[in-house]
C-alpha cells in the first residue's frame, strides 16, 4: 500500500488540476456583461417567473419580486430571483411600471434589456395586451431606451 501512495497522490493532484482547468474554462466562457452595466432578463414560464441579471438597488429588486409574486397569485416559491444588486447595473427609470409589466405578462413571454435597447417576445405583438406591455416597458426603461416587441419563436 505504501508503494502506491505516491501514485495515488499524483493521480489525485492530476484530477484536481483538471477540475480547476475545467472550472476556469466554464468561467471564461460566460457571456460578457455590457460595457456600461449588467443586463436584465425576465422569463415567464412553467407557472413561474425568472428574474435574472442586475438592478441598482434593493428597492427595485423588491418591486420586481413583488410584481412576480402578485402575477403568480402569491406563489413566492415560483419566483426565481437571480437578481444581483450592483451600482453599475443598467438603470430602471420606473420600477413600478416594470413590476406592472411582470403582472401583465403571459406564459412564454421573454424580456431582455441591454445597454441602449430592450425587447419583449410576446405571442402577438399587435394585440392589446402586448401594446400595454410595450407602453409599460418604455416607462420602465425610459425614453432613451429603444424598445421592440417581437413575436415568440
C-alpha atoms as one frame of an Amber mdcrd trajectory, in Angstrom:
protein
   0.000   0.000   0.000   2.819   2.398   0.867   4.393   1.809  -2.578   1.187
   3.029  -4.303   0.749   6.109  -2.114   2.875   8.422  -4.346   0.947   7.255
  -7.405  -2.402   7.834  -5.710  -1.312  11.294  -4.568  -0.078  12.139  -8.068
  -3.356  10.908  -9.571  -5.388  12.997  -7.107  -3.295  16.073  -7.908  -3.881
  15.482 -11.630  -7.640  15.169 -11.088  -7.689  18.378  -9.007  -5.711  20.252
 -11.665  -8.086  19.027 -14.388 -11.130  20.079 -12.341  -9.639  23.535 -11.779
  -8.953  23.861 -15.517 -12.497  22.867 -16.411 -13.929  25.335 -13.886 -11.738
  28.117 -15.318 -12.857  27.274 -18.867 -16.534  27.476 -17.887 -15.991  30.785
 -16.105 -14.147  32.200 -19.117 -16.944  31.098 -21.469 -19.596  33.010 -19.509
 -21.108  35.780 -21.651 -19.613  39.184 -21.020 -21.782  41.858 -19.486 -22.410
  45.011 -21.490 -19.661  47.597 -21.045 -21.887  50.051 -19.202 -23.736  47.663
 -16.923 -25.319  44.294 -16.452 -28.278  43.078 -18.475 -31.730  42.343 -17.093
 -33.807  39.385 -18.202 -37.303  38.243 -17.248 -38.906  34.990 -18.406 -42.472
  33.821 -17.796 -42.613  30.030 -17.994 -43.830  26.829 -16.420 -46.123  28.606
 -13.963 -43.142  30.574 -12.718 -41.160  33.721 -13.398 -37.384  34.045 -13.594
 -35.764  37.395 -12.798 -32.111  37.430 -13.813 -29.328  39.980 -14.153 -28.695
  43.054 -12.050 -30.510  46.080 -10.694 -29.052  49.130  -8.985 -30.816  48.865
  -5.621 -32.754  46.629  -3.259 -35.955  48.664  -3.708 -36.033  47.834  -7.432
 -35.270  44.187  -6.733 -38.060  44.071  -4.141 -40.570  45.724  -6.532 -39.807
  43.171  -9.267 -40.087  40.207  -6.912 -43.381  41.575  -5.549 -44.706  42.052
  -9.100 -43.774  38.483  -9.993 -45.310  37.132  -6.801 -48.529  39.062  -7.461
 -48.644  37.750 -11.054 -48.425  34.210  -9.668 -51.228  34.721  -7.150 -48.915
  34.969  -4.164 -46.870  31.874  -5.007 -43.488  33.290  -3.977 -41.839  29.881
  -4.312 -42.478  30.056  -8.088 -40.361  33.218  -8.416 -36.704  32.606  -9.204
 -34.781  35.706  -8.126 -31.302  35.726  -9.605 -31.041  39.499  -9.463 -27.793
  40.969  -8.217 -27.696  44.428  -6.716 -24.900  46.307  -8.458 -24.364  50.072
  -8.724 -23.133  49.633 -12.323 -26.361  47.881 -13.407 -28.489  49.413 -16.130
 -30.983  51.912 -14.743 -34.677  51.185 -14.300 -36.490  54.514 -14.665 -39.774
  53.256 -13.192 -39.636  50.034 -11.156 -43.416  50.151 -10.571 -44.006  50.113
 -14.356 -41.689  47.122 -14.718 -43.497  45.338 -11.863 -46.804  46.062 -13.649
 -45.367  44.609 -16.851 -44.472  41.452 -14.937 -48.077  41.204 -13.697 -49.442
  41.691 -17.256 -47.062  39.109 -18.744 -48.148  35.757 -20.095 -46.704  32.257
 -20.201 -43.844  32.183 -22.717 -43.050  35.916 -22.722 -39.365  36.794 -22.548
 -37.810  40.199 -21.838 -34.193  41.200 -22.370 -32.694  44.579 -21.611 -29.347
  45.689 -22.977 -27.481  48.975 -22.697 -29.474  51.067 -25.187 -32.288  48.730
 -26.124 -34.679  46.106 -24.927 -37.050  43.612 -26.455 -40.038  41.677 -25.280
 -41.017  38.469 -27.066 -44.801  38.081 -26.968 -47.410  35.812 -28.566 -48.860
  38.543 -30.775 -47.066  41.920 -30.972 -50.243  43.544 -32.344 -52.747  42.651
 -29.604 -53.940  44.984 -26.828 -52.044  43.212 -24.037 -48.778  43.460 -25.955
 -49.401  47.161 -26.681 -49.960  47.750 -22.965 -46.779  45.792 -22.210 -44.827
  47.938 -24.690 -46.013  51.131 -23.003 -45.118  49.792 -19.555 -41.728  48.691
 -20.835 -40.987  52.135 -22.283 -41.955  53.789 -18.970 -39.882  51.260 -17.062
 -36.680  51.879 -19.011 -37.171  55.488 -20.059 -37.394  57.359 -23.362 -33.710
  56.889 -24.263 -34.036  53.105 -24.495 -35.248  51.629 -27.787 -37.979  49.080
 -27.086 -39.124  46.387 -29.511 -41.969  43.891 -29.302 -41.099  40.731 -31.209
 -43.112  37.575 -31.870 -42.222  34.480 -29.888 -40.294  31.965 -31.980
